């Protein structure tokens, strides 16, 4: 990677990195498109990072298809696919030094996934160190992750631009996710409730509703009606992640829910009145 990066820089070209855990879908591939629009040379990493999985989570059964990923990434125009082993990334098993978020990681997904964002930020910091990209591209679907990565770059004075691309959805609205492969067809139907709930809240917001509790309750109603169990539904500031009582354009309503044994997340950015 260092050689490829050095050669690219020697040509005066800009470098973009798209970090992923693989089992690529159209959501990941649009990140490659965005990266391509911002840089001359695009690398994608595929690494199921053990450090961001908690005990009892799905590290062992997380879907993997490296050959297929390599074909998809190449066909979409990625110049390099980096797929290290866990032993290459963490030669001592666990890192001595980790990036620990002091704020913002103990809420939303962090409530039930303690240590998750420490794992995410540590591996992203390593990938940024390996590639020294001009720009790294993340997805809005993992909104808390993107917010914390932006904050890490700011607080640690890293020299990289962070881009966040919109969530790509299945025709019914379900946000694409490698974890959707866990869903039975009945569960896949039920899972549409996440996006349907967020669409309903967005419609209420467009119609003038500004009360957070009312917007959140409208989503909870849609989830319950489809037998989907919400883990959290919250409206927050997109940068500080602080809870908001009053809705405004740019605020994010984020949720996590269990469909059967699968944990899914989704969110919506509340639009400008003309948006
Ligand atoms: P993952 O492989 O799930 O860790 O995701 C890798 C990157 O792809 C992250 O920046 C995600 O936010 C992004 N991503 C995952 N799903 C989607 C989607 N449906 N639309 C846009 N970006 C996504």
CSV table of C-alpha atoms and ligand atoms in Angstrom, one decimal:
chain,number,residue,atom,x,y,z
A,1,UNK,CA,0.0,0.0,0.0
A,2,UNK,CA,2.8,2.4,0.9
A,3,UNK,CA,4.4,1.9,-2.6
A,4,UNK,CA,1.1,2.4,-4.4
A,5,UNK,CA,0.4,5.5,-2.3
A,6,UNK,CA,3.9,6.9,-3.0
A,7,UNK,CA,3.6,6.2,-6.8
A,8,UNK,CA,0.2,7.9,-6.8
A,9,UNK,CA,1.4,10.9,-5.0
A,10,UNK,CA,4.5,11.1,-7.3
A,11,UNK,CA,2.0,11.4,-10.2
A,12,UNK,CA,0.5,14.3,-8.3
A,13,UNK,CA,-2.8,12.4,-7.9
A,14,UNK,CA,-5.3,12.7,-5.1
A,15,UNK,CA,-6.1,9.6,-3.0
A,16,UNK,CA,-9.5,8.5,-1.6
A,17,UNK,CA,-10.2,5.7,0.8
A,18,UNK,CA,-13.5,3.9,1.3
A,19,UNK,CA,-13.4,1.8,4.5
A,20,UNK,CA,-15.8,-1.2,4.7
A,21,UNK,CA,-16.3,-4.5,6.3
A,22,UNK,CA,-17.0,-6.1,3.0
A,23,UNK,CA,-19.9,-8.2,1.6
A,24,UNK,CA,-20.3,-5.3,-0.7
A,25,UNK,CA,-23.7,-3.9,-1.8
A,26,UNK,CA,-24.8,-0.9,-3.8
A,27,UNK,CA,-24.5,1.3,-0.7
A,28,UNK,CA,-20.7,0.6,-0.6
A,29,UNK,CA,-20.4,0.9,-4.3
A,30,UNK,CA,-21.9,4.4,-4.3
A,31,UNK,CA,-19.1,5.4,-1.8
A,32,UNK,CA,-16.6,4.3,-4.5
A,33,UNK,CA,-18.5,6.6,-7.0
A,34,UNK,CA,-18.3,9.5,-4.6
A,35,UNK,CA,-14.6,8.8,-3.9
A,36,UNK,CA,-13.9,8.6,-7.6
A,37,UNK,CA,-15.6,12.1,-8.0
A,38,UNK,CA,-13.2,13.5,-5.4
A,39,UNK,CA,-9.9,11.8,-6.2
A,40,UNK,CA,-7.8,10.2,-8.9
A,41,UNK,CA,-7.0,7.0,-7.1
A,42,UNK,CA,-9.5,5.1,-5.0
A,43,UNK,CA,-8.7,2.4,-2.5
A,44,UNK,CA,-11.3,0.3,-0.7
A,45,UNK,CA,-10.6,-1.6,2.5
A,46,UNK,CA,-12.4,-4.8,3.5
A,47,UNK,CA,-11.8,-5.7,7.1
A,48,UNK,CA,-14.2,-7.2,9.6
A,49,UNK,CA,-12.7,-5.5,12.5
A,50,UNK,CA,-12.8,-7.7,15.6
A,51,UNK,CA,-12.2,-4.7,17.9
A,52,UNK,CA,-15.6,-3.2,17.1
A,53,UNK,CA,-17.6,-6.3,18.0
A,54,UNK,CA,-18.7,-6.9,21.5
A,55,UNK,CA,-19.1,-10.3,23.2
A,56,UNK,CA,-22.0,-12.2,21.8
A,57,UNK,CA,-22.2,-10.0,18.7
A,58,UNK,CA,-22.1,-11.4,15.2
A,59,UNK,CA,-18.3,-11.3,14.5
A,60,UNK,CA,-18.1,-15.0,13.7
A,61,UNK,CA,-21.1,-15.1,11.4
A,62,UNK,CA,-20.6,-11.7,9.8
A,63,UNK,CA,-21.0,-12.4,6.0
A,64,UNK,CA,-17.8,-12.6,4.0
A,65,UNK,CA,-17.3,-12.9,0.2
A,66,UNK,CA,-13.9,-11.4,-0.6
A,67,UNK,CA,-13.6,-12.7,-4.2
A,68,UNK,CA,-17.0,-11.3,-5.0
A,69,UNK,CA,-16.1,-8.0,-3.3
A,70,UNK,CA,-12.9,-7.7,-5.3
A,71,UNK,CA,-14.8,-8.2,-8.6
A,72,UNK,CA,-17.5,-5.7,-7.6
A,73,UNK,CA,-15.0,-3.1,-6.4
A,74,UNK,CA,-12.9,-3.4,-9.5
A,75,UNK,CA,-15.9,-3.3,-11.8
A,76,UNK,CA,-16.9,-0.1,-10.0
A,77,UNK,CA,-13.5,1.5,-10.7
A,78,UNK,CA,-11.7,1.0,-7.4
A,79,UNK,CA,-7.9,1.0,-8.0
A,80,UNK,CA,-6.9,-1.1,-5.0
A,81,UNK,CA,-8.6,-3.4,-2.6
A,82,UNK,CA,-7.0,-3.8,0.8
A,83,UNK,CA,-8.1,-6.8,2.8
A,84,UNK,CA,-5.7,-7.4,5.7
A,85,UNK,CA,-6.1,-10.2,8.2
A,86,UNK,CA,-6.8,-9.5,11.8
A,87,UNK,CA,-3.3,-10.7,12.7
A,88,UNK,CA,-1.8,-8.1,10.2
A,89,UNK,CA,-3.9,-5.3,11.7
A,90,UNK,CA,-3.4,-6.4,15.4
A,91,UNK,CA,-0.2,-8.4,15.6
A,92,UNK,CA,-0.4,-8.5,19.4
A,93,UNK,CA,-4.0,-9.6,19.3
A,94,UNK,CA,-5.2,-6.4,20.8
A,95,UNK,CA,-3.7,-3.0,20.3
A,96,UNK,CA,-1.7,-1.3,23.0
A,97,UNK,CA,-3.0,2.0,22.0
A,98,UNK,CA,-6.6,2.7,21.0
A,99,UNK,CA,-8.6,5.8,20.0
A,100,UNK,CA,-11.1,6.2,22.8
A,101,UNK,CA,-14.0,8.6,22.2
A,102,UNK,CA,-14.5,10.8,25.3
A,103,UNK,CA,-17.9,12.0,24.2
A,104,UNK,CA,-20.8,11.0,22.0
A,105,UNK,CA,-20.0,7.2,22.0
A,106,UNK,CA,-22.0,6.4,25.1
A,107,UNK,CA,-25.4,7.2,23.6
A,108,UNK,CA,-27.5,5.9,20.6
A,109,UNK,CA,-25.8,2.7,19.5
A,110,UNK,CA,-23.1,3.1,22.2
A,111,UNK,CA,-25.6,2.4,24.9
A,112,UNK,CA,-25.9,-1.2,23.9
A,113,UNK,CA,-22.5,-1.5,22.2
A,114,UNK,CA,-19.9,-0.3,24.7
A,115,UNK,CA,-16.5,-0.2,23.2
A,116,UNK,CA,-17.9,-0.4,19.6
A,117,UNK,CA,-16.8,3.1,18.6
A,118,UNK,CA,-13.4,2.7,20.3
A,119,UNK,CA,-13.0,-0.2,17.9
A,120,UNK,CA,-14.3,1.7,14.9
A,121,UNK,CA,-12.2,4.8,15.6
A,122,UNK,CA,-9.0,2.8,16.2
A,123,UNK,CA,-9.3,0.9,13.0
A,124,UNK,CA,-10.2,4.0,11.0
A,125,UNK,CA,-7.2,5.8,12.5
A,126,UNK,CA,-5.0,2.9,11.4
A,127,UNK,CA,-6.5,2.9,7.9
A,128,UNK,CA,-5.9,6.6,7.7
A,129,UNK,CA,-2.4,6.1,8.8
A,130,UNK,CA,-1.8,3.3,6.3
A,131,UNK,CA,-3.3,5.2,3.3
A,132,UNK,CA,-2.8,8.9,4.3
A,133,UNK,CA,-5.7,9.6,1.9
A,134,UNK,CA,-6.8,13.1,0.9
A,135,UNK,CA,-10.4,12.1,1.5
A,136,UNK,CA,-12.2,9.2,3.2
A,137,UNK,CA,-15.8,8.4,2.3
A,138,UNK,CA,-18.4,7.1,4.8
A,139,UNK,CA,-22.1,6.4,4.6
A,140,UNK,CA,-24.9,8.3,6.3
A,141,UNK,CA,-26.5,5.0,7.2
A,142,UNK,CA,-23.9,4.8,10.0
A,143,UNK,CA,-24.5,8.3,11.1
A,144,UNK,CA,-23.1,8.1,14.6
A,145,UNK,CA,-19.9,6.5,13.2
A,146,UNK,CA,-19.5,9.3,10.6
A,147,UNK,CA,-20.1,12.0,13.3
A,148,UNK,CA,-17.4,10.4,15.6
A,149,UNK,CA,-14.9,10.0,12.7
A,150,UNK,CA,-15.4,13.7,11.8
A,151,UNK,CA,-14.8,14.6,15.4
A,152,UNK,CA,-11.7,12.3,15.6
A,153,UNK,CA,-10.2,14.0,12.6
A,154,UNK,CA,-10.9,17.4,14.1
A,155,UNK,CA,-9.7,16.6,17.6
A,156,UNK,CA,-6.6,14.7,16.5
A,157,UNK,CA,-5.7,17.2,13.8
A,158,UNK,CA,-5.6,14.6,11.1
A,159,UNK,CA,-5.1,15.8,7.5
A,160,UNK,CA,-7.9,14.2,5.7
A,161,UNK,CA,-11.3,15.4,4.4
A,162,UNK,CA,-14.3,13.3,5.6
A,163,UNK,CA,-17.2,12.9,3.1
A,164,UNK,CA,-20.5,11.4,4.0
A,165,UNK,CA,-22.7,9.9,1.2
A,166,UNK,CA,-26.5,9.4,1.4
A,167,UNK,CA,-28.0,6.1,2.4
A,168,UNK,CA,-28.8,3.7,-0.5
A,169,UNK,CA,-32.1,1.9,0.0
A,170,UNK,CA,-33.8,-1.2,-1.4
A,171,UNK,CA,-36.9,-0.5,-3.5
A,172,UNK,CA,-39.1,-0.9,-0.4
A,173,UNK,CA,-37.0,1.6,1.5
A,174,UNK,CA,-35.0,-0.7,3.7
A,175,UNK,CA,-31.5,0.7,4.0
A,176,UNK,CA,-29.0,-1.6,2.3
A,177,UNK,CA,-26.8,-3.5,4.8
A,178,UNK,CA,-24.6,-6.5,4.8
A,179,UNK,CA,-26.6,-7.7,7.7
A,180,UNK,CA,-29.8,-7.8,5.7
A,181,UNK,CA,-28.6,-11.2,4.5
A,182,UNK,CA,-29.6,-12.5,8.0
A,183,UNK,CA,-33.2,-11.6,7.4
A,184,UNK,CA,-35.8,-14.2,6.3
A,185,UNK,CA,-38.3,-12.9,3.7
A,186,UNK,CA,-40.9,-12.3,6.4
A,187,UNK,CA,-38.3,-10.4,8.4
A,188,UNK,CA,-37.3,-8.4,5.4
A,189,UNK,CA,-40.9,-7.3,5.0
A,190,UNK,CA,-41.1,-6.3,8.6
A,191,UNK,CA,-37.8,-4.5,8.4
A,192,UNK,CA,-39.4,-2.0,5.9
A,193,UNK,CA,-41.0,-0.5,9.1
A,194,UNK,CA,-37.7,1.2,10.0
A,195,UNK,CA,-37.7,3.3,6.8
A,196,UNK,CA,-41.4,3.6,6.8
A,197,UNK,CA,-41.4,5.1,10.3
A,198,UNK,CA,-38.6,7.5,9.4
A,199,UNK,CA,-40.6,8.6,6.3
A,200,UNK,CA,-43.7,9.2,8.4
A,201,UNK,CA,-41.7,11.3,10.9
A,202,UNK,CA,-40.2,13.3,7.9
A,203,UNK,CA,-43.7,13.8,6.5
A,204,UNK,CA,-45.0,15.1,9.9
A,205,UNK,CA,-41.9,17.4,10.1
A,206,UNK,CA,-42.7,18.8,6.6
A,207,UNK,CA,-46.3,19.3,7.7
A,208,UNK,CA,-45.0,21.5,10.6
A,209,UNK,CA,-44.6,19.2,13.5
A,210,UNK,CA,-41.6,20.2,15.6
A,211,UNK,CA,-42.1,18.3,18.9
A,212,UNK,CA,-39.4,15.6,19.2
A,213,UNK,CA,-41.6,13.4,21.4
A,214,UNK,CA,-44.4,13.4,18.9
A,215,UNK,CA,-42.1,12.6,15.9
A,216,UNK,CA,-40.4,9.8,17.9
A,217,UNK,CA,-43.7,8.4,19.0
A,218,UNK,CA,-44.9,8.4,15.4
A,219,UNK,CA,-42.0,6.1,14.4
A,220,UNK,CA,-42.4,3.9,17.4
A,221,UNK,CA,-46.0,3.4,16.3
A,222,UNK,CA,-45.0,2.2,12.8
A,223,UNK,CA,-42.4,-0.2,14.3
A,224,UNK,CA,-44.8,-1.6,16.8
A,225,UNK,CA,-47.6,-2.1,14.2
A,226,UNK,CA,-45.2,-4.3,12.2
A,227,UNK,CA,-44.0,-6.2,15.3
A,228,UNK,CA,-40.5,-4.6,15.2
A,229,UNK,CA,-38.9,-3.9,18.5
A,230,UNK,CA,-37.2,-0.5,18.8
A,231,UNK,CA,-34.0,-0.4,20.7
A,232,UNK,CA,-33.9,3.4,20.5
A,233,UNK,CA,-35.5,6.2,18.5
A,234,UNK,CA,-33.9,9.6,19.1
A,235,UNK,CA,-33.7,13.0,17.6
A,236,UNK,CA,-30.2,14.5,17.9
A,237,UNK,CA,-27.9,17.3,16.8
A,238,UNK,CA,-25.9,15.9,13.8
A,239,UNK,CA,-22.5,17.1,15.2
A,240,UNK,CA,-22.8,17.0,19.0
A,241,UNK,CA,-25.2,14.1,19.0
A,242,UNK,CA,-27.0,15.8,21.9
A,243,UNK,CA,-30.7,15.0,22.1
A,244,UNK,CA,-33.0,17.7,20.8
A,245,UNK,CA,-36.5,18.6,22.0
A,246,UNK,CA,-37.4,20.7,19.1
A,247,UNK,CA,-37.0,19.5,15.5
A,248,UNK,CA,-35.2,21.7,13.0
A,249,UNK,CA,-33.8,21.2,9.5
A,250,UNK,CA,-30.5,19.2,9.7
A,251,UNK,CA,-31.5,17.4,12.9
A,252,UNK,CA,-31.2,13.7,12.7
A,253,UNK,CA,-33.7,11.1,13.8
A,254,UNK,CA,-31.8,7.9,14.4
A,255,UNK,CA,-33.0,4.5,15.4
A,256,UNK,CA,-31.9,0.9,16.0
A,257,UNK,CA,-34.4,-2.0,16.1
A,258,UNK,CA,-34.4,-5.7,16.3
A,259,UNK,CA,-36.1,-7.7,13.6
A,260,UNK,CA,-36.0,-11.3,14.8
A,261,UNK,CA,-32.4,-11.7,15.9
A,262,UNK,CA,-31.0,-9.1,13.6
A,263,UNK,CA,-30.1,-5.6,14.8
A,264,UNK,CA,-30.7,-2.9,12.2
A,265,UNK,CA,-30.1,0.8,12.2
A,266,UNK,CA,-31.4,3.7,10.1
A,267,UNK,CA,-31.8,7.5,10.3
A,268,UNK,CA,-33.1,10.5,8.5
A,269,UNK,CA,-31.8,14.1,8.2
A,270,UNK,CA,-34.7,16.4,8.6
A,271,UNK,CA,-35.0,18.5,5.4
A,272,UNK,CA,-35.0,22.2,4.8
A,273,UNK,CA,-38.5,23.5,4.1
A,274,UNK,CA,-37.6,23.6,0.4
A,275,UNK,CA,-35.6,20.3,0.5
B,1,LIG,P1,-19.9,-1.5,6.6
B,1,LIG,O1,-19.3,-2.4,5.6
B,1,LIG,O2,-21.3,-1.9,6.9
B,1,LIG,O3,-19.1,-1.3,7.8
B,1,LIG,O4,-20.0,-0.1,5.9
B,1,LIG,C1,-18.9,0.5,5.3
B,1,LIG,C2,-19.3,1.9,4.9
B,1,LIG,O5,-20.4,1.8,4.0
B,1,LIG,C3,-19.7,2.8,6.0
B,1,LIG,O6,-19.2,4.1,5.8
B,1,LIG,C4,-21.2,2.7,5.9
B,1,LIG,O7,-21.9,3.8,6.5
B,1,LIG,C5,-21.4,2.6,4.4
B,1,LIG,N1,-22.7,2.1,4.1
B,1,LIG,C6,-23.2,0.9,4.6
B,1,LIG,N2,-24.5,0.7,4.1
B,1,LIG,C7,-24.8,1.8,3.3
B,1,LIG,C8,-25.9,2.2,2.6
B,1,LIG,N3,-27.0,1.5,2.5
B,1,LIG,N4,-25.8,3.4,1.9
B,1,LIG,C9,-24.7,4.2,2.0
B,1,LIG,N5,-23.6,3.8,2.7
B,1,LIG,C10,-23.6,2.7,3.3
